[in-house]
Short mmCIF file of C-alpha atoms in Angstrom, two decimals:
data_model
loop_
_atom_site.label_atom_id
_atom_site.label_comp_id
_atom_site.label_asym_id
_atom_site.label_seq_id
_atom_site.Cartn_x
_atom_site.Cartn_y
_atom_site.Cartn_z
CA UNK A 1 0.00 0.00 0.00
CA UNK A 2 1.61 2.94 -0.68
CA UNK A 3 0.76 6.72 -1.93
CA UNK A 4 1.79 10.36 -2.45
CA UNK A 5 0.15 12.19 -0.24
CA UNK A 6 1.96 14.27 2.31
CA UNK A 7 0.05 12.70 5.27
CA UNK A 8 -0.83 9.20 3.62
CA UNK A 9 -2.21 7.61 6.83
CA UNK A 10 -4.22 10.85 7.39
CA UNK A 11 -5.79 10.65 3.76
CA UNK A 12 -6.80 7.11 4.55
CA UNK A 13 -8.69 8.64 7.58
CA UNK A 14 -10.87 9.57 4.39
CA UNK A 15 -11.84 6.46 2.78
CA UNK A 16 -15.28 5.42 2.81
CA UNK A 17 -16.70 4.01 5.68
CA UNK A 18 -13.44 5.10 7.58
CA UNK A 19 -14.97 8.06 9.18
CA UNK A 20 -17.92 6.62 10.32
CA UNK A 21 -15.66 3.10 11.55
CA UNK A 22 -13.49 5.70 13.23
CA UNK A 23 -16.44 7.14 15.41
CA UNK A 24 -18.03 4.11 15.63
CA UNK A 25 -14.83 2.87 17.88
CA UNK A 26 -14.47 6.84 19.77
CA UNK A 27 -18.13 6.17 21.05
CA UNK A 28 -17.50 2.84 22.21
CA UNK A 29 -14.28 3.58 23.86
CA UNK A 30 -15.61 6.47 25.68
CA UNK A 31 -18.79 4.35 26.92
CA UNK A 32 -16.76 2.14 28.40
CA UNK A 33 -14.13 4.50 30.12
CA UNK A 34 -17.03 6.18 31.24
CA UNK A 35 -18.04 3.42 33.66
CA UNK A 36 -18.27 3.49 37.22
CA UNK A 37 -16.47 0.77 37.92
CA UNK A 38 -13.34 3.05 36.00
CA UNK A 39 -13.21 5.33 38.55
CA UNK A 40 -11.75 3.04 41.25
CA UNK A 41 -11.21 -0.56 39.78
CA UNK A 42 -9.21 0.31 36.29
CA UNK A 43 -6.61 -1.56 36.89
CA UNK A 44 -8.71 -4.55 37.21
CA UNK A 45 -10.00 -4.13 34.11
CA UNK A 46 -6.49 -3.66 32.46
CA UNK A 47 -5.40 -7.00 33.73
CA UNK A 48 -8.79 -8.56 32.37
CA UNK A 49 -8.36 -7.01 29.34
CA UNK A 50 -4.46 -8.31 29.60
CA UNK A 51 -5.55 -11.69 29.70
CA UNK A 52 -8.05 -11.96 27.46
CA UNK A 53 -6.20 -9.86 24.83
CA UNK A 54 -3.54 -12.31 25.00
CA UNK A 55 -5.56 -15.39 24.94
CA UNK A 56 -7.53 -13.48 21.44
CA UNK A 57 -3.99 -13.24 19.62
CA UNK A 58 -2.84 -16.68 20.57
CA UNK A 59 -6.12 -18.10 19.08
CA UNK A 60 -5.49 -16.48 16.14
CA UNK A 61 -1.58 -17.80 16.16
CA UNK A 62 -3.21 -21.03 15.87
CA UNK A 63 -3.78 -22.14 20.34
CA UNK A 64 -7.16 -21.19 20.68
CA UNK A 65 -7.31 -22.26 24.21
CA UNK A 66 -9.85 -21.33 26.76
CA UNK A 67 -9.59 -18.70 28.82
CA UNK A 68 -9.54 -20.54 32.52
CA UNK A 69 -6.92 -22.76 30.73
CA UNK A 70 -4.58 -19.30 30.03
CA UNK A 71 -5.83 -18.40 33.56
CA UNK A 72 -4.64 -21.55 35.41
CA UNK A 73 -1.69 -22.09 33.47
CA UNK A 74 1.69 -21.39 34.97
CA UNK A 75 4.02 -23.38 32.29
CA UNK A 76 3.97 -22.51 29.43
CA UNK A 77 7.13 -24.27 28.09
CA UNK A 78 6.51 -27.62 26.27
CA UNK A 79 4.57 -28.05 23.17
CA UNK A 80 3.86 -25.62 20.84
CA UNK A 81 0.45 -24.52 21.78
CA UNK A 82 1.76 -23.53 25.34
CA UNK A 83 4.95 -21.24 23.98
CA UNK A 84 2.53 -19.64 21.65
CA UNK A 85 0.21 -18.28 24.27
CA UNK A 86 3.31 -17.72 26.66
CA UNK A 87 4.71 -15.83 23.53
CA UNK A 88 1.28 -13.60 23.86
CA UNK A 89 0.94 -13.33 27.56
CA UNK A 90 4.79 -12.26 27.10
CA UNK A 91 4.12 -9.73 24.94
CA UNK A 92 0.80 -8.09 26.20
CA UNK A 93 3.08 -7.04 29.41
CA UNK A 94 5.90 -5.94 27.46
CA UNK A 95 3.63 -3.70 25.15
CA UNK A 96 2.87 -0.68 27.90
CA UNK A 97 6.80 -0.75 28.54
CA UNK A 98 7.40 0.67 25.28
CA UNK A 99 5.21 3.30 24.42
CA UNK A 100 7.65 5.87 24.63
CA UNK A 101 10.71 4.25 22.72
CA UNK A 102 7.68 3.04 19.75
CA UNK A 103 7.61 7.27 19.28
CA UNK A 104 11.07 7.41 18.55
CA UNK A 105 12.22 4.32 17.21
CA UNK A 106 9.67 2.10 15.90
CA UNK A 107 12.00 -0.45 14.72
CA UNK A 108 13.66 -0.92 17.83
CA UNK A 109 10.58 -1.65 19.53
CA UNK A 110 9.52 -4.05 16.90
CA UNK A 111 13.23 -5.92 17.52
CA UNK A 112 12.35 -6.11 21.29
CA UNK A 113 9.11 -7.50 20.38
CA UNK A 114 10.38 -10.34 18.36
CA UNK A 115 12.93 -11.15 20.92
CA UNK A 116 9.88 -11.12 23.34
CA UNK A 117 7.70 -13.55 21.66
CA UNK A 118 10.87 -15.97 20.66
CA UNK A 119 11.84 -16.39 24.46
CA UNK A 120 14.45 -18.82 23.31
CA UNK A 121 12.25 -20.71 20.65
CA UNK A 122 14.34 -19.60 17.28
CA UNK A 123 18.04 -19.10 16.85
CA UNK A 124 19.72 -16.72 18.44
CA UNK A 125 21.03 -14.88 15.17
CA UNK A 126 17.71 -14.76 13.97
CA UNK A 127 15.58 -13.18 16.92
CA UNK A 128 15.07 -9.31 16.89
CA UNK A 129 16.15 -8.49 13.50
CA UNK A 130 14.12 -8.76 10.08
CA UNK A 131 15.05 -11.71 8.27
CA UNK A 132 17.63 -11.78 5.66
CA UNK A 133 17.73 -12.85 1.98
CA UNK A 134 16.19 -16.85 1.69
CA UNK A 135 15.03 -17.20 5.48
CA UNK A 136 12.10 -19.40 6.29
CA UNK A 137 8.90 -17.87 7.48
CA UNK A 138 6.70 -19.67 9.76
CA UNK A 139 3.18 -17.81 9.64
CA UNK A 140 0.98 -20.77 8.75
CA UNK A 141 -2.33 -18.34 9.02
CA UNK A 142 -0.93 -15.86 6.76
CA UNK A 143 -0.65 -17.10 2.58
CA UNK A 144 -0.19 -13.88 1.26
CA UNK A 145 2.68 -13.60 -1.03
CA UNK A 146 6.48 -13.09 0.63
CA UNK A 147 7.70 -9.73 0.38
CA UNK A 148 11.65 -10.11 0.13
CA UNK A 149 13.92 -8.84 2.27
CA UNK A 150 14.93 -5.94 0.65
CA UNK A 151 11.61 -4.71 0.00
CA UNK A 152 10.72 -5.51 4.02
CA UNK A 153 14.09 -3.24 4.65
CA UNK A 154 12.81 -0.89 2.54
CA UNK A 155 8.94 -0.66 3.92
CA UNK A 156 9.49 -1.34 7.55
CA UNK A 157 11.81 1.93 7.17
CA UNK A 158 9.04 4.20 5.06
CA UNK A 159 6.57 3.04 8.20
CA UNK A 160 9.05 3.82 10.78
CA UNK A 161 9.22 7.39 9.26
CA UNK A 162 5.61 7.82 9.45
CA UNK A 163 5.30 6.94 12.56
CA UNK A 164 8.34 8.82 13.63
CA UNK A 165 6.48 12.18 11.71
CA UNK A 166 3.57 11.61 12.85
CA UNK A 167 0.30 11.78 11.48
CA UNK A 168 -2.99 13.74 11.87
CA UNK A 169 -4.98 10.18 11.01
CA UNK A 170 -7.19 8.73 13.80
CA UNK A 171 -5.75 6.26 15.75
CA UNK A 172 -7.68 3.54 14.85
CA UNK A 173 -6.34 4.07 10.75
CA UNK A 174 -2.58 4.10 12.30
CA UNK A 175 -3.06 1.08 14.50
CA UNK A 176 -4.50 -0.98 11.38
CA UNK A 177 -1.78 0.08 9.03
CA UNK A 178 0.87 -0.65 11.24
CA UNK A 179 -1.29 -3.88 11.83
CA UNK A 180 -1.59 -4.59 8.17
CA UNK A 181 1.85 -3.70 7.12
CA UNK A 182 3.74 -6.09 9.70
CA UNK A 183 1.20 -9.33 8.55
CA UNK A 184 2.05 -7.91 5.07
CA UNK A 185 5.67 -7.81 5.43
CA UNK A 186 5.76 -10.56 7.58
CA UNK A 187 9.82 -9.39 8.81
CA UNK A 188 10.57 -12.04 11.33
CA UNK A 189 11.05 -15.67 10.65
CA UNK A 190 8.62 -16.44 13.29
CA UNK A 191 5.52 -14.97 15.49
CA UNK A 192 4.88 -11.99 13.24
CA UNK A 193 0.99 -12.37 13.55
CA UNK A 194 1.54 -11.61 17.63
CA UNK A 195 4.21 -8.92 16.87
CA UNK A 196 1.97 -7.58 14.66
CA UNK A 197 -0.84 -7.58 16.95
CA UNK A 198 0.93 -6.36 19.77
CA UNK A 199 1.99 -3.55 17.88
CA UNK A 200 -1.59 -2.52 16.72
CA UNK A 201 -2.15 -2.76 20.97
CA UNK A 202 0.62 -0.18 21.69
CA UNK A 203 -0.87 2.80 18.65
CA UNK A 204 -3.78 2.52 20.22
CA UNK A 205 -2.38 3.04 23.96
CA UNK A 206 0.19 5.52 22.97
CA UNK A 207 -2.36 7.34 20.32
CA UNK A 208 -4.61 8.29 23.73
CA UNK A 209 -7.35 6.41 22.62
CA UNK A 210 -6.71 3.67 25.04
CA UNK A 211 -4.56 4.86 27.58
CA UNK A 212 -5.86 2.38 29.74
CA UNK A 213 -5.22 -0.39 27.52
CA UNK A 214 -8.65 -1.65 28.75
CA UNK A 215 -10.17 -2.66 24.80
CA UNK A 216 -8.34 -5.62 23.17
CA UNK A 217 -8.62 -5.40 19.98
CA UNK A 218 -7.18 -8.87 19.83
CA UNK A 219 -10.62 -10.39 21.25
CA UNK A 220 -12.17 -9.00 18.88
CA UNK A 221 -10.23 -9.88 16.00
CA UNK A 222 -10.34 -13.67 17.53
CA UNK A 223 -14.34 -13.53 18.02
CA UNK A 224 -14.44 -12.10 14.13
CA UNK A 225 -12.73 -15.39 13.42
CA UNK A 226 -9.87 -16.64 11.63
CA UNK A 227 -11.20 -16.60 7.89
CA UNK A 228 -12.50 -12.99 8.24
CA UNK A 229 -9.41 -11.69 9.86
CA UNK A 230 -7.43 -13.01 6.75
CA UNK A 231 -10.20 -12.08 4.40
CA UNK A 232 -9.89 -8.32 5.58
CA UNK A 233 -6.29 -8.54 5.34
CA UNK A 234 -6.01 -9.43 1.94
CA UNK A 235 -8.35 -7.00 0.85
CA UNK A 236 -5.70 -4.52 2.33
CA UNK A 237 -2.84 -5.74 0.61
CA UNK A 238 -4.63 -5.29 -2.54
CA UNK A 239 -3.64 -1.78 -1.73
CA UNK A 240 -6.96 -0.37 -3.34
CA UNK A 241 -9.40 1.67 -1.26
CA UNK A 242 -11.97 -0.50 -0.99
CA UNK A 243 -9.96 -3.38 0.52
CA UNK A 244 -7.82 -0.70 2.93
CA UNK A 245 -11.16 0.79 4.00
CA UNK A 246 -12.57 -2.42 5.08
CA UNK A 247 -9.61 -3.57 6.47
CA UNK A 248 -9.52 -0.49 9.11
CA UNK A 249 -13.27 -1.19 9.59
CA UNK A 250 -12.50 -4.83 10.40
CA UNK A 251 -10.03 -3.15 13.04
CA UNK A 252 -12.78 -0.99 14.30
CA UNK A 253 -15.01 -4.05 14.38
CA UNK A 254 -12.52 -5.59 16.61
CA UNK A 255 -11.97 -2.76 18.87
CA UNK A 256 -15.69 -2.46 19.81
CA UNK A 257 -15.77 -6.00 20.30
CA UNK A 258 -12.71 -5.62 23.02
CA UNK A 259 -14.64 -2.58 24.39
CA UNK A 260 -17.83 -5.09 24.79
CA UNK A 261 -15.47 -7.56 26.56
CA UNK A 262 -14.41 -5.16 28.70
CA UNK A 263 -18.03 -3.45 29.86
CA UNK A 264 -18.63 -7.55 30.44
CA UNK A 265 -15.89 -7.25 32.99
CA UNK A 266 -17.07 -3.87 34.11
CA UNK A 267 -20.51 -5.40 34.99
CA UNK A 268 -19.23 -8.33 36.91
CA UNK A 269 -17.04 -6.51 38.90
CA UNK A 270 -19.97 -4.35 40.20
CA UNK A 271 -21.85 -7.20 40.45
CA UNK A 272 -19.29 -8.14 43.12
CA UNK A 273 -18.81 -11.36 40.76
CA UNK A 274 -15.42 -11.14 39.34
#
């Protein structure tokens, strides 16, 4: 996806449907912030949302376990399943940690991220850097053609830049592009989809619109379901409007869906049953 404007993400903010995705997701968020149970129990919440957020991206990653299971577990060494929802747990506490750096180096926090979610499970050369010239890939939910690595050099620096600039676009556009362009480019050899994820998590807690980090977008992305998370994301890397629009509003879709989790938790807490 690419274009000429000055502020591309921000002209993406104007693609049909975007707008009206884009305050869709600023009604929902504020709903839910506006809570009662916010005022004293937030941080509550955040863990919930923690939890479940995790458990959304490692169902997607292909361990779709339950969430008492992710709850209960304390090992998460073993068989693959396990390390893939360790690798998401993993990186769900890392992502508030980095918030700051992600403004000024975007590709640093994307190494840390990738070293995060490998915890030992690839190579040492390989973790934390984008992979080099005939390197494997192991995304098994993502078929999309391979960028190579030049090209991934070359993109993962033009989105660093935009980030870096900054952008009058919603958050919501710059958390799905940043989304979109990490499954696209797919740097790593391994766990981009969680990376990817993860990174979509920390626009959207650095942007302001979640400083809470109380509405997983990963839930809702999970609950969508696997084919219609890959059927939004191809329409993006088609790179026309149309497919980019409805990707973002696939994004929004997911966000309101973690905000809905999240009032869920809300409820049950003033119930006194959580």
């Amino acid at each position: 996806m690419s274009t000429t404007a000055s502020d591309p993400l921000a002209t993406l903010g104007s693609l049909p449907g975007v707008p009206d995705a884009v305050d869709s997701v600023r009604k929902a968020v504020d709903r839910v912030y506006g809570h009662r149970v916010m005022r004293r129990r937030s941080n509550e919440v955040t863990a919930e949302a923690a939890l479940r957020g995790s458990r959304g991206s490692a169902a997607l990653a292909g361990a779709d376990w339950n969430l008492e299971e992710v709850r209960r577990r304390t090992d998460f060494s073993g068989e693959d399943e396990a390390r893939t929802v360790g690798a998401a747990l993993r990186l769900t506490a890392e992502a508030g940690q980095l918030l700051s750096i992600w403004r000024q180096s975007p590709l640093r926090v994307l190494a840390r991220l990738h070293l995060v979610a490998a915890g030992g499970a690839v190579s040492d050369d390989a973790v934390g850097r984008p992979r080099l010239a005939g390197e494997p890939v192991d995304e098994p939910l993502i078929e999309a053609p391979l960028p190579g690595a030049d090209e991934v050099a070359g993109r993962l620096e033009g989105l660093s830049q935009l980030i870096i600039a900054g952008s009058a676009a919603p958050a919501l556009v710059t958390a799905a592009v940043v989304h979109g362009e990490l499954l696209a480019l797919r740097p790593f050899g391994s766990h981009n989809g969680l990376v990817a994820r993860t990174a979509e998590r920390i626009v959207l807690i650095g942007s302001g619109l979640d400083p809470k980090s109380i509405c997983p977008a990963e839930v809702g992305h999970a609950e969508q379901g696997r084919a219609a998370y890959v059927a939004a994301f191809e329409g993006y890397t088609t790179g026309t409007p149309e497919g980019v629009a409805a990707w973002i509003a696939h994004c929004g879709r997911s966000v309101e869906l973690g905000v809905r989790e999240s009032t869920a938790v809300c409820e049950a807490l003033q119930r006194g049953a959580a």
